[in-house]
mmCIF file of N, CA and C in Angstrom:
data_model
loop_
_atom_site.group_PDB
_atom_site.id
_atom_site.type_symbol
_atom_site.label_atom_id
_atom_site.label_comp_id
_atom_site.label_asym_id
_atom_site.label_seq_id
_atom_site.Cartn_x
_atom_site.Cartn_y
_atom_site.Cartn_z
ATOM 1 N N MET B 1012 -35.821 -20.286 0.747
ATOM 2 C CA MET B 1012 -35.560 -19.371 -0.340
ATOM 3 C C MET B 1012 -35.419 -17.945 0.175
ATOM 4 N N LYS B 1013 -36.266 -17.577 1.162
ATOM 5 C CA LYS B 1013 -36.202 -16.237 1.725
ATOM 6 C C LYS B 1013 -34.849 -16.001 2.399
ATOM 7 N N LYS B 1014 -34.345 -17.024 3.075
ATOM 8 C CA LYS B 1014 -33.053 -16.895 3.755
ATOM 9 C C LYS B 1014 -31.936 -16.654 2.741
ATOM 10 N N ILE B 1015 -31.985 -17.330 1.636
ATOM 11 C CA ILE B 1015 -30.959 -17.166 0.599
ATOM 12 C C ILE B 1015 -31.027 -15.754 0.027
ATOM 13 N N LEU B 1016 -32.221 -15.272 -0.279
ATOM 14 C CA LEU B 1016 -32.379 -13.919 -0.808
ATOM 15 C C LEU B 1016 -31.926 -12.870 0.201
ATOM 16 N N LEU B 1017 -32.258 -13.066 1.472
ATOM 17 C CA LEU B 1017 -31.847 -12.130 2.514
ATOM 18 C C LEU B 1017 -30.321 -12.130 2.640
ATOM 19 N N THR B 1018 -29.713 -13.294 2.617
ATOM 20 C CA THR B 1018 -28.254 -13.395 2.701
ATOM 21 C C THR B 1018 -27.597 -12.696 1.516
ATOM 22 N N LEU B 1019 -28.111 -12.928 0.314
ATOM 23 C CA LEU B 1019 -27.566 -12.271 -0.868
ATOM 24 C C LEU B 1019 -27.731 -10.754 -0.791
ATOM 25 N N ALA B 1020 -28.862 -10.286 -0.282
ATOM 26 C CA ALA B 1020 -29.092 -8.842 -0.141
ATOM 27 C C ALA B 1020 -28.098 -8.236 0.842
ATOM 28 N N ILE B 1021 -27.837 -8.906 1.934
ATOM 29 C CA ILE B 1021 -26.873 -8.415 2.936
ATOM 30 C C ILE B 1021 -25.474 -8.372 2.336
ATOM 31 N N ILE B 1022 -25.079 -9.436 1.643
ATOM 32 C CA ILE B 1022 -23.746 -9.474 1.014
ATOM 33 C C ILE B 1022 -23.614 -8.352 -0.005
ATOM 34 N N LEU B 1023 -24.627 -8.173 -0.836
ATOM 35 C CA LEU B 1023 -24.605 -7.116 -1.843
ATOM 36 C C LEU B 1023 -24.493 -5.738 -1.192
ATOM 37 N N THR B 1024 -25.214 -5.523 -0.105
ATOM 38 C CA THR B 1024 -25.155 -4.241 0.610
ATOM 39 C C THR B 1024 -23.737 -3.968 1.097
ATOM 40 N N PHE B 1025 -23.094 -4.952 1.710
ATOM 41 C CA PHE B 1025 -21.720 -4.768 2.196
ATOM 42 C C PHE B 1025 -20.745 -4.541 1.050
ATOM 43 N N CYS B 1026 -20.967 -5.214 -0.071
ATOM 44 C CA CYS B 1026 -20.099 -5.001 -1.237
ATOM 45 C C CYS B 1026 -20.226 -3.574 -1.750
ATOM 46 N N VAL B 1027 -21.443 -3.065 -1.809
ATOM 47 C CA VAL B 1027 -21.670 -1.701 -2.291
ATOM 48 C C VAL B 1027 -21.053 -0.698 -1.322
ATOM 49 N N ILE B 1028 -21.253 -0.910 -0.013
ATOM 50 C CA ILE B 1028 -20.679 -0.006 0.990
ATOM 51 C C ILE B 1028 -19.155 -0.035 0.904
ATOM 52 N N GLY B 1029 -18.559 -1.214 0.827
ATOM 53 C CA GLY B 1029 -17.099 -1.335 0.717
ATOM 54 C C GLY B 1029 -16.582 -0.684 -0.546
ATOM 55 N N SER B 1030 -17.289 -0.861 -1.631
ATOM 56 C CA SER B 1030 -16.897 -0.247 -2.892
ATOM 57 C C SER B 1030 -16.986 1.272 -2.803
ATOM 58 N N TYR B 1031 -18.012 1.786 -2.157
ATOM 59 C CA TYR B 1031 -18.176 3.236 -2.005
ATOM 60 C C TYR B 1031 -17.025 3.811 -1.186
ATOM 61 N N ALA B 1032 -16.667 3.146 -0.067
ATOM 62 C CA ALA B 1032 -15.589 3.648 0.791
ATOM 63 C C ALA B 1032 -14.291 3.750 0.003
ATOM 64 N N GLN B 1033 -13.986 2.754 -0.827
ATOM 65 C CA GLN B 1033 -12.754 2.779 -1.608
ATOM 66 C C GLN B 1033 -12.799 3.849 -2.690
ATOM 67 N N SER B 1034 -13.974 4.049 -3.296
ATOM 68 C CA SER B 1034 -14.048 4.966 -4.424
ATOM 69 C C SER B 1034 -14.029 6.428 -3.999
ATOM 70 N N THR B 1035 -14.195 6.703 -2.708
ATOM 71 C CA THR B 1035 -14.211 8.086 -2.255
ATOM 72 C C THR B 1035 -12.816 8.641 -2.004
ATOM 73 N N VAL B 1036 -11.800 7.841 -2.158
ATOM 74 C CA VAL B 1036 -10.426 8.305 -1.980
ATOM 75 C C VAL B 1036 -10.016 9.066 -3.239
ATOM 76 N N SER B 1037 -9.639 10.309 -3.056
ATOM 77 C CA SER B 1037 -9.289 11.131 -4.220
ATOM 78 C C SER B 1037 -7.919 10.752 -4.763
ATOM 79 N N ASP B 1038 -7.717 11.031 -6.026
ATOM 80 C CA ASP B 1038 -6.401 10.812 -6.628
ATOM 81 C C ASP B 1038 -5.347 11.670 -5.927
ATOM 82 N N GLU B 1039 -5.751 12.844 -5.489
ATOM 83 C CA GLU B 1039 -4.834 13.740 -4.770
ATOM 84 C C GLU B 1039 -4.366 13.107 -3.458
ATOM 85 N N ASP B 1040 -5.309 12.488 -2.716
ATOM 86 C CA ASP B 1040 -4.926 11.811 -1.470
ATOM 87 C C ASP B 1040 -4.032 10.604 -1.748
ATOM 88 N N LYS B 1041 -4.373 9.825 -2.782
ATOM 89 C CA LYS B 1041 -3.532 8.670 -3.121
ATOM 90 C C LYS B 1041 -2.112 9.115 -3.461
ATOM 91 N N ALA B 1042 -1.991 10.198 -4.216
ATOM 92 C CA ALA B 1042 -0.662 10.719 -4.573
ATOM 93 C C ALA B 1042 0.077 11.217 -3.337
ATOM 94 N N ALA B 1043 -0.632 11.864 -2.420
ATOM 95 C CA ALA B 1043 -0.003 12.380 -1.203
ATOM 96 C C ALA B 1043 0.437 11.237 -0.287
ATOM 97 N N ILE B 1044 -0.353 10.193 -0.214
ATOM 98 C CA ILE B 1044 0.004 9.022 0.604
ATOM 99 C C ILE B 1044 1.261 8.366 0.028
ATOM 100 N N THR B 1045 1.285 8.182 -1.280
ATOM 101 C CA THR B 1045 2.457 7.600 -1.940
ATOM 102 C C THR B 1045 3.686 8.478 -1.741
ATOM 103 N N ALA B 1046 3.518 9.792 -1.871
ATOM 104 C CA ALA B 1046 4.636 10.726 -1.683
ATOM 105 C C ALA B 1046 5.189 10.639 -0.265
ATOM 106 N N THR B 1047 4.315 10.472 0.720
ATOM 107 C CA THR B 1047 4.761 10.330 2.109
ATOM 108 C C THR B 1047 5.604 9.067 2.271
ATOM 109 N N ALA B 1048 5.126 7.953 1.709
ATOM 110 C CA ALA B 1048 5.877 6.698 1.795
ATOM 111 C C ALA B 1048 7.222 6.818 1.085
ATOM 112 N N LEU B 1049 7.256 7.516 -0.046
ATOM 113 C CA LEU B 1049 8.518 7.697 -0.779
ATOM 114 C C LEU B 1049 9.462 8.650 -0.054
ATOM 115 N N ASP B 1050 8.922 9.691 0.596
ATOM 116 C CA ASP B 1050 9.781 10.553 1.413
ATOM 117 C C ASP B 1050 10.474 9.733 2.493
ATOM 118 N N TYR B 1051 9.741 8.811 3.075
ATOM 119 C CA TYR B 1051 10.264 7.933 4.128
ATOM 120 C C TYR B 1051 11.388 7.039 3.601
ATOM 121 N N ILE B 1052 11.113 6.269 2.562
ATOM 122 C CA ILE B 1052 12.107 5.293 2.112
ATOM 123 C C ILE B 1052 13.229 5.944 1.302
ATOM 124 N N GLU B 1053 12.901 6.905 0.449
ATOM 125 C CA GLU B 1053 13.950 7.578 -0.315
ATOM 126 C C GLU B 1053 14.779 8.491 0.589
ATOM 127 N N GLY B 1054 14.140 9.069 1.602
ATOM 128 C CA GLY B 1054 14.886 9.850 2.590
ATOM 129 C C GLY B 1054 15.892 8.991 3.319
ATOM 130 N N TRP B 1055 15.527 7.749 3.603
ATOM 131 C CA TRP B 1055 16.439 6.804 4.261
ATOM 132 C C TRP B 1055 17.644 6.529 3.367
ATOM 133 N N TYR B 1056 17.369 6.148 2.126
ATOM 134 C CA TYR B 1056 18.459 5.817 1.203
ATOM 135 C C TYR B 1056 19.363 7.021 0.918
ATOM 136 N N ALA B 1057 18.787 8.216 0.854
ATOM 137 C CA ALA B 1057 19.568 9.409 0.512
ATOM 138 C C ALA B 1057 20.238 10.047 1.726
ATOM 139 N N GLY B 1058 19.882 9.587 2.921
ATOM 140 C CA GLY B 1058 20.396 10.243 4.121
ATOM 141 C C GLY B 1058 19.828 11.648 4.251
ATOM 142 N N ASP B 1059 18.590 11.836 3.788
ATOM 143 C CA ASP B 1059 17.948 13.148 3.732
ATOM 144 C C ASP B 1059 16.995 13.306 4.924
ATOM 145 N N THR B 1060 17.486 13.976 5.983
ATOM 146 C CA THR B 1060 16.673 14.132 7.189
ATOM 147 C C THR B 1060 15.419 14.969 6.942
ATOM 148 N N GLU B 1061 15.492 15.930 6.037
ATOM 149 C CA GLU B 1061 14.327 16.776 5.752
ATOM 150 C C GLU B 1061 13.173 15.947 5.194
ATOM 151 N N ARG B 1062 13.488 15.060 4.258
ATOM 152 C CA ARG B 1062 12.429 14.207 3.694
ATOM 153 C C ARG B 1062 11.878 13.253 4.740
ATOM 154 N N MET B 1063 12.776 12.685 5.555
ATOM 155 C CA MET B 1063 12.318 11.753 6.580
ATOM 156 C C MET B 1063 11.424 12.475 7.582
ATOM 157 N N GLU B 1064 11.859 13.631 8.070
ATOM 158 C CA GLU B 1064 11.053 14.386 9.035
ATOM 159 C C GLU B 1064 9.691 14.765 8.459
ATOM 160 N N ARG B 1065 9.668 15.138 7.199
ATOM 161 C CA ARG B 1065 8.416 15.526 6.542
ATOM 162 C C ARG B 1065 7.432 14.355 6.524
ATOM 163 N N ALA B 1066 7.940 13.140 6.439
ATOM 164 C CA ALA B 1066 7.086 11.954 6.338
ATOM 165 C C ALA B 1066 6.515 11.498 7.676
ATOM 166 N N LEU B 1067 7.136 11.896 8.781
ATOM 167 C CA LEU B 1067 6.806 11.315 10.085
ATOM 168 C C LEU B 1067 5.991 12.240 10.976
ATOM 169 N N HIS B 1068 5.067 11.667 11.706
ATOM 170 C CA HIS B 1068 4.442 12.372 12.818
ATOM 171 C C HIS B 1068 5.449 12.325 13.975
ATOM 172 N N PRO B 1069 5.564 13.390 14.768
ATOM 173 C CA PRO B 1069 6.554 13.404 15.855
ATOM 174 C C PRO B 1069 6.372 12.279 16.877
ATOM 175 N N ASP B 1070 5.154 11.738 16.994
ATOM 176 C CA ASP B 1070 4.908 10.653 17.953
ATOM 177 C C ASP B 1070 4.973 9.272 17.304
ATOM 178 N N LEU B 1071 5.604 9.170 16.154
ATOM 179 C CA LEU B 1071 5.725 7.891 15.452
ATOM 180 C C LEU B 1071 6.322 6.814 16.354
ATOM 181 N N ALA B 1072 5.834 5.603 16.166
ATOM 182 C CA ALA B 1072 6.447 4.430 16.788
ATOM 183 C C ALA B 1072 6.748 3.435 15.673
ATOM 184 N N LYS B 1073 8.024 3.053 15.554
ATOM 185 C CA LYS B 1073 8.438 2.043 14.582
ATOM 186 C C LYS B 1073 8.847 0.819 15.384
ATOM 187 N N ARG B 1074 8.214 -0.312 15.077
ATOM 188 C CA ARG B 1074 8.418 -1.508 15.903
ATOM 189 C C ARG B 1074 8.735 -2.730 15.048
ATOM 190 N N ILE B 1075 9.473 -3.632 15.681
ATOM 191 C CA ILE B 1075 9.758 -4.942 15.091
ATOM 192 C C ILE B 1075 9.735 -5.969 16.215
ATOM 193 N N VAL B 1076 9.240 -7.155 15.913
ATOM 194 C CA VAL B 1076 9.292 -8.262 16.865
ATOM 195 C C VAL B 1076 10.532 -9.076 16.524
ATOM 196 N N MET B 1077 11.459 -9.154 17.465
ATOM 197 C CA MET B 1077 12.692 -9.934 17.290
ATOM 198 C C MET B 1077 12.614 -11.142 18.219
ATOM 199 N N THR B 1078 13.026 -12.296 17.717
ATOM 200 C CA THR B 1078 13.012 -13.513 18.527
ATOM 201 C C THR B 1078 14.436 -13.990 18.730
ATOM 202 N N ARG B 1079 14.788 -14.108 19.979
ATOM 203 C CA ARG B 1079 16.115 -14.613 20.355
ATOM 204 C C ARG B 1079 15.928 -15.679 21.420
ATOM 205 N N ASP B 1080 16.627 -16.790 21.229
ATOM 206 C CA ASP B 1080 16.536 -17.903 22.181
ATOM 207 C C ASP B 1080 15.086 -18.322 22.436
ATOM 208 N N GLY B 1081 14.285 -18.275 21.374
ATOM 209 C CA GLY B 1081 12.903 -18.716 21.476
ATOM 210 C C GLY B 1081 11.955 -17.737 22.140
ATOM 211 N N ARG B 1082 12.430 -16.550 22.490
ATOM 212 C CA ARG B 1082 11.585 -15.547 23.151
ATOM 213 C C ARG B 1082 11.456 -14.307 22.271
ATOM 214 N N SER B 1083 10.239 -13.823 22.155
ATOM 215 C CA SER B 1083 9.992 -12.630 21.341
ATOM 216 C C SER B 1083 10.175 -11.368 22.181
ATOM 217 N N GLN B 1084 10.751 -10.372 21.535
ATOM 218 C CA GLN B 1084 10.922 -9.061 22.153
ATOM 219 C C GLN B 1084 10.411 -8.019 21.165
ATOM 220 N N LEU B 1085 9.821 -6.963 21.688
ATOM 221 C CA LEU B 1085 9.368 -5.865 20.857
ATOM 222 C C LEU B 1085 10.406 -4.755 20.942
ATOM 223 N N GLN B 1086 11.019 -4.444 19.819
ATOM 224 C CA GLN B 1086 11.984 -3.345 19.778
ATOM 225 C C GLN B 1086 11.302 -2.160 19.119
ATOM 226 N N GLN B 1087 11.579 -0.979 19.634
ATOM 227 C CA GLN B 1087 10.885 0.213 19.174
ATOM 228 C C GLN B 1087 11.854 1.341 18.875
ATOM 229 N N MET B 1088 11.495 2.128 17.878
ATOM 230 C CA MET B 1088 12.254 3.324 17.523
ATOM 231 C C MET B 1088 11.258 4.477 17.429
ATOM 232 N N SER B 1089 11.664 5.643 17.880
ATOM 233 C CA SER B 1089 10.827 6.839 17.800
ATOM 234 C C SER B 1089 11.121 7.593 16.509
ATOM 235 N N ALA B 1090 10.334 8.623 16.256
ATOM 236 C CA ALA B 1090 10.591 9.489 15.104
ATOM 237 C C ALA B 1090 11.982 10.094 15.216
ATOM 238 N N MET B 1091 12.320 10.584 16.399
ATOM 239 C CA MET B 1091 13.628 11.202 16.605
ATOM 240 C C MET B 1091 14.752 10.194 16.367
ATOM 241 N N GLY B 1092 14.578 8.965 16.849
ATOM 242 C CA GLY B 1092 15.591 7.927 16.630
ATOM 243 C C GLY B 1092 15.770 7.613 15.165
ATOM 244 N N LEU B 1093 14.686 7.587 14.432
ATOM 245 C CA LEU B 1093 14.749 7.316 12.996
ATOM 246 C C LEU B 1093 15.443 8.459 12.256
ATOM 247 N N VAL B 1094 15.102 9.684 12.607
ATOM 248 C CA VAL B 1094 15.743 10.847 11.982
ATOM 249 C C VAL B 1094 17.236 10.863 12.312
ATOM 250 N N GLN B 1095 17.594 10.523 13.545
ATOM 251 C CA GLN B 1095 19.009 10.475 13.921
ATOM 252 C C GLN B 1095 19.749 9.399 13.118
ATOM 253 N N GLY B 1096 19.084 8.267 12.867
ATOM 254 C CA GLY B 1096 19.680 7.225 12.036
ATOM 255 C C GLY B 1096 19.940 7.714 10.619
ATOM 256 N N VAL B 1097 19.023 8.501 10.098
ATOM 257 C CA VAL B 1097 19.201 9.077 8.763
ATOM 258 C C VAL B 1097 20.358 10.076 8.789
ATOM 259 N N LYS B 1098 20.417 10.868 9.854
ATOM 260 C CA LYS B 1098 21.484 11.868 9.981
ATOM 261 C C LYS B 1098 22.868 11.199 10.014
ATOM 262 N N ARG B 1099 22.924 9.984 10.599
ATOM 263 C CA ARG B 1099 24.194 9.238 10.651
ATOM 264 C C ARG B 1099 24.521 8.574 9.311
ATOM 265 N N GLY B 1100 23.642 8.707 8.347
ATOM 266 C CA GLY B 1100 23.926 8.138 7.021
ATOM 267 C C GLY B 1100 22.839 7.238 6.504
ATOM 268 N N GLY B 1101 21.985 6.738 7.412
ATOM 269 C CA GLY B 1101 20.859 5.907 6.986
ATOM 270 C C GLY B 1101 21.272 4.823 6.015
ATOM 271 N N GLY B 1102 20.595 4.790 4.892
ATOM 272 C CA GLY B 1102 20.854 3.770 3.891
ATOM 273 C C GLY B 1102 21.754 4.236 2.769
ATOM 274 N N LYS B 1103 22.560 5.278 3.015
ATOM 275 C CA LYS B 1103 23.401 5.837 1.946
ATOM 276 C C LYS B 1103 24.401 4.825 1.393
ATOM 277 N N ASN B 1104 24.712 3.798 2.166
ATOM 278 C CA ASN B 1104 25.658 2.779 1.689
ATOM 279 C C ASN B 1104 24.993 1.734 0.797
ATOM 280 N N THR B 1105 23.677 1.833 0.645
ATOM 281 C CA THR B 1105 22.973 0.900 -0.233
ATOM 282 C C THR B 1105 23.139 1.376 -1.671
ATOM 283 N N PRO B 1106 23.776 0.566 -2.521
ATOM 284 C CA PRO B 1106 23.966 0.986 -3.916
ATOM 285 C C PRO B 1106 22.619 1.266 -4.588
ATOM 286 N N PRO B 1107 22.567 2.271 -5.458
ATOM 287 C CA PRO B 1107 21.299 2.635 -6.109
ATOM 288 C C PRO B 1107 20.573 1.458 -6.763
ATOM 289 N N GLU B 1108 21.299 0.541 -7.365
ATOM 290 C CA GLU B 1108 20.642 -0.588 -8.032
ATOM 291 C C GLU B 1108 20.011 -1.569 -7.042
ATOM 292 N N LYS B 1109 20.346 -1.455 -5.749
ATOM 293 C CA LYS B 1109 19.759 -2.323 -4.729
ATOM 294 C C LYS B 1109 18.728 -1.586 -3.872
ATOM 295 N N GLN B 1110 18.463 -0.337 -4.180
ATOM 296 C CA GLN B 1110 17.527 0.468 -3.400
ATOM 297 C C GLN B 1110 16.088 0.187 -3.822
ATOM 298 N N GLN B 1111 15.568 -0.890 -3.304
ATOM 299 C CA GLN B 1111 14.185 -1.239 -3.604
ATOM 300 C C GLN B 1111 13.268 -0.314 -2.818
ATOM 301 N N LYS B 1112 12.219 0.179 -3.453
ATOM 302 C CA LYS B 1112 11.285 1.109 -2.797
ATOM 303 C C LYS B 1112 9.901 0.973 -3.418
ATOM 304 N N ASP B 1113 9.360 -0.231 -3.317
ATOM 305 C CA ASP B 1113 8.042 -0.524 -3.863
ATOM 306 C C ASP B 1113 6.968 -0.110 -2.858
ATOM 307 N N VAL B 1114 6.071 0.756 -3.275
ATOM 308 C CA VAL B 1114 5.012 1.281 -2.413
ATOM 309 C C VAL B 1114 3.665 0.772 -2.911
ATOM 310 N N THR B 1115 2.894 0.176 -1.993
ATOM 311 C CA THR B 1115 1.554 -0.303 -2.312
ATOM 312 C C THR B 1115 0.587 0.233 -1.263
ATOM 313 N N ILE B 1116 -0.411 0.971 -1.708
ATOM 314 C CA ILE B 1116 -1.461 1.402 -0.787
ATOM 315 C C ILE B 1116 -2.404 0.219 -0.604
ATOM 316 N N LEU B 1117 -2.501 -0.275 0.621
ATOM 317 C CA LEU B 1117 -3.332 -1.442 0.901
ATOM 318 C C LEU B 1117 -4.790 -1.065 1.147
ATOM 319 N N ASP B 1118 -5.006 0.058 1.837
ATOM 320 C CA ASP B 1118 -6.362 0.472 2.148
ATOM 321 C C ASP B 1118 -6.356 1.933 2.583
ATOM 322 N N VAL B 1119 -7.432 2.625 2.286
ATOM 323 C CA VAL B 1119 -7.631 3.998 2.738
ATOM 324 C C VAL B 1119 -9.074 4.143 3.159
ATOM 325 N N PHE B 1120 -9.283 4.730 4.305
ATOM 326 C CA PHE B 1120 -10.625 5.082 4.745
ATOM 327 C C PHE B 1120 -10.547 6.397 5.495
ATOM 328 N N GLU B 1121 -11.280 7.380 4.978
ATOM 329 C CA GLU B 1121 -11.288 8.716 5.567
ATOM 330 C C GLU B 1121 -9.865 9.244 5.730
ATOM 331 N N ASN B 1122 -9.406 9.387 6.973
ATOM 332 C CA ASN B 1122 -8.087 9.970 7.253
ATOM 333 C C ASN B 1122 -7.052 8.929 7.670
ATOM 334 N N ALA B 1123 -7.271 7.670 7.319
ATOM 335 C CA ALA B 1123 -6.356 6.597 7.703
ATOM 336 C C ALA B 1123 -6.011 5.752 6.479
ATOM 337 N N ALA B 1124 -4.729 5.398 6.384
ATOM 338 C CA ALA B 1124 -4.277 4.555 5.276
ATOM 339 C C ALA B 1124 -3.284 3.525 5.781
ATOM 340 N N SER B 1125 -3.315 2.348 5.181
ATOM 341 C CA SER B 1125 -2.314 1.302 5.418
ATOM 342 C C SER B 1125 -1.522 1.129 4.131
ATOM 343 N N VAL B 1126 -0.203 1.158 4.259
ATOM 344 C CA VAL B 1126 0.688 1.138 3.100
ATOM 345 C C VAL B 1126 1.807 0.138 3.340
ATOM 346 N N LYS B 1127 2.151 -0.609 2.310
ATOM 347 C CA LYS B 1127 3.265 -1.549 2.378
ATOM 348 C C LYS B 1127 4.422 -0.980 1.570
ATOM 349 N N VAL B 1128 5.602 -0.969 2.180
ATOM 350 C CA VAL B 1128 6.817 -0.549 1.489
ATOM 351 C C VAL B 1128 7.783 -1.731 1.512
ATOM 352 N N VAL B 1129 8.169 -2.187 0.327
ATOM 353 C CA VAL B 1129 9.177 -3.240 0.218
ATOM 354 C C VAL B 1129 10.498 -2.552 -0.084
ATOM 355 N N ALA B 1130 11.431 -2.668 0.849
ATOM 356 C CA ALA B 1130 12.755 -2.060 0.726
ATOM 357 C C ALA B 1130 13.773 -3.152 0.435
ATOM 358 N N SER B 1131 15.028 -2.769 0.360
ATOM 359 C CA SER B 1131 16.061 -3.727 -0.026
ATOM 360 C C SER B 1131 16.213 -4.879 0.972
ATOM 361 N N ASP B 1132 16.163 -4.568 2.259
ATOM 362 C CA ASP B 1132 16.423 -5.602 3.266
ATOM 363 C C ASP B 1132 15.247 -5.872 4.201
ATOM 364 N N TRP B 1133 14.150 -5.148 4.039
ATOM 365 C CA TRP B 1133 13.028 -5.304 4.962
ATOM 366 C C TRP B 1133 11.721 -4.917 4.283
ATOM 367 N N ILE B 1134 10.634 -5.205 4.992
ATOM 368 C CA ILE B 1134 9.299 -4.795 4.562
ATOM 369 C C ILE B 1134 8.679 -3.997 5.701
ATOM 370 N N ASP B 1135 8.127 -2.829 5.363
ATOM 371 C CA ASP B 1135 7.461 -1.959 6.332
ATOM 372 C C ASP B 1135 5.969 -1.956 6.059
ATOM 373 N N TYR B 1136 5.183 -2.013 7.117
ATOM 374 C CA TYR B 1136 3.748 -1.776 7.044
ATOM 375 C C TYR B 1136 3.502 -0.448 7.758
ATOM 376 N N LEU B 1137 3.096 0.560 6.993
ATOM 377 C CA LEU B 1137 2.925 1.906 7.515
ATOM 378 C C LEU B 1137 1.455 2.194 7.790
ATOM 379 N N HIS B 1138 1.198 2.840 8.908
ATOM 380 C CA HIS B 1138 -0.096 3.464 9.161
ATOM 381 C C HIS B 1138 0.117 4.950 8.951
ATOM 382 N N ILE B 1139 -0.594 5.490 7.990
ATOM 383 C CA ILE B 1139 -0.449 6.891 7.627
ATOM 384 C C ILE B 1139 -1.779 7.586 7.908
ATOM 385 N N ALA B 1140 -1.702 8.756 8.557
ATOM 386 C CA ALA B 1140 -2.908 9.498 8.912
ATOM 387 C C ALA B 1140 -2.857 10.898 8.321
ATOM 388 N N LYS B 1141 -4.022 11.393 7.965
ATOM 389 C CA LYS B 1141 -4.116 12.783 7.516
ATOM 390 C C LYS B 1141 -4.241 13.632 8.780
ATOM 391 N N PHE B 1142 -3.181 14.364 9.078
ATOM 392 C CA PHE B 1142 -3.059 15.107 10.331
ATOM 393 C C PHE B 1142 -2.859 16.577 9.986
ATOM 394 N N ASN B 1143 -3.804 17.417 10.385
ATOM 395 C CA ASN B 1143 -3.768 18.842 10.029
ATOM 396 C C ASN B 1143 -3.610 19.040 8.520
ATOM 397 N N GLY B 1144 -4.328 18.205 7.756
ATOM 398 C CA GLY B 1144 -4.343 18.349 6.303
ATOM 399 C C GLY B 1144 -3.179 17.727 5.566
ATOM 400 N N ARG B 1145 -2.278 17.046 6.296
ATOM 401 C CA ARG B 1145 -1.079 16.469 5.678
ATOM 402 C C ARG B 1145 -0.969 15.001 6.066
ATOM 403 N N TRP B 1146 -0.664 14.148 5.097
ATOM 404 C CA TRP B 1146 -0.496 12.714 5.361
ATOM 405 C C TRP B 1146 0.874 12.467 5.983
ATOM 406 N N VAL B 1147 0.887 11.842 7.175
ATOM 407 C CA VAL B 1147 2.135 11.535 7.884
ATOM 408 C C VAL B 1147 2.070 10.117 8.453
ATOM 409 N N ILE B 1148 3.238 9.533 8.628
ATOM 410 C CA ILE B 1148 3.327 8.170 9.159
ATOM 411 C C ILE B 1148 3.255 8.237 10.684
ATOM 412 N N VAL B 1149 2.338 7.460 11.264
ATOM 413 C CA VAL B 1149 2.208 7.435 12.718
ATOM 414 C C VAL B 1149 2.692 6.123 13.320
ATOM 415 N N ASN B 1150 2.660 5.053 12.547
ATOM 416 C CA ASN B 1150 3.126 3.744 13.021
ATOM 417 C C ASN B 1150 3.812 3.000 11.890
ATOM 418 N N VAL B 1151 4.828 2.237 12.260
ATOM 419 C CA VAL B 1151 5.487 1.332 11.314
ATOM 420 C C VAL B 1151 5.702 0.005 12.033
ATOM 421 N N LEU B 1152 5.249 -1.076 11.422
ATOM 422 C CA LEU B 1152 5.591 -2.427 11.869
ATOM 423 C C LEU B 1152 6.407 -3.020 10.741
ATOM 424 N N TRP B 1153 7.595 -3.494 11.080
ATOM 425 C CA TRP B 1153 8.476 -3.940 10.010
ATOM 426 C C TRP B 1153 9.060 -5.304 10.320
ATOM 427 N N GLU B 1154 9.583 -5.911 9.261
ATOM 428 C CA GLU B 1154 10.172 -7.245 9.348
ATOM 429 C C GLU B 1154 11.353 -7.321 8.396
ATOM 430 N N LEU B 1155 12.437 -7.899 8.860
ATOM 431 C CA LEU B 1155 13.614 -8.099 8.012
ATOM 432 C C LEU B 1155 13.340 -9.218 7.012
ATOM 433 N N LYS B 1156 13.853 -9.041 5.804
ATOM 434 C CA LYS B 1156 13.791 -10.112 4.819
ATOM 435 C C LYS B 1156 14.837 -11.165 5.217
ATOM 436 N N PRO B 1157 14.584 -12.417 4.895
ATOM 437 C CA PRO B 1157 15.603 -13.442 5.159
ATOM 438 C C PRO B 1157 16.890 -13.115 4.390
ATOM 439 N N GLN B 1158 18.017 -13.346 5.034
ATOM 440 C CA GLN B 1158 19.291 -13.077 4.373
ATOM 441 C C GLN B 1158 19.571 -14.148 3.346
ATOM 442 N N LYS B 1159 20.033 -13.688 2.166
ATOM 443 C CA LYS B 1159 20.380 -14.621 1.092
ATOM 444 C C LYS B 1159 21.684 -15.315 1.447
ATOM 445 N N LYS B 1160 21.727 -16.607 1.128
ATOM 446 C CA LYS B 1160 22.932 -17.383 1.435
ATOM 447 C C LYS B 1160 23.812 -17.507 0.227
#
């Protein structure tokens, strides 16, 4: 019986701690995190380099695992490469009705956030950090959606 009570006390403690960590995120930070993710994806669709640059930390790494001939390769893009892609037009050819930009904050703790962005042709998992008082994207791991037949 003591073991059961001790186990329940430990579980309850972790639940309270986890709940406290989530509840300390301010509405202002949640709005800023969402705005950063929207600057990223809407900047892509609009071909707006200013919005894209505002969303990114200069040392950003955007990565995807591509498999060809049964072998996985890690492909990477830098912040500069991403901004240059936007400058070349980015997603401007995506019709507005197909510009999916669903943003979900998955987790926030202190100065770190994980965010999922569902776009028209891919899904991005963003790591966003509060850097010098501003939320910016430092990492992106992304995956292409399967092509519709």
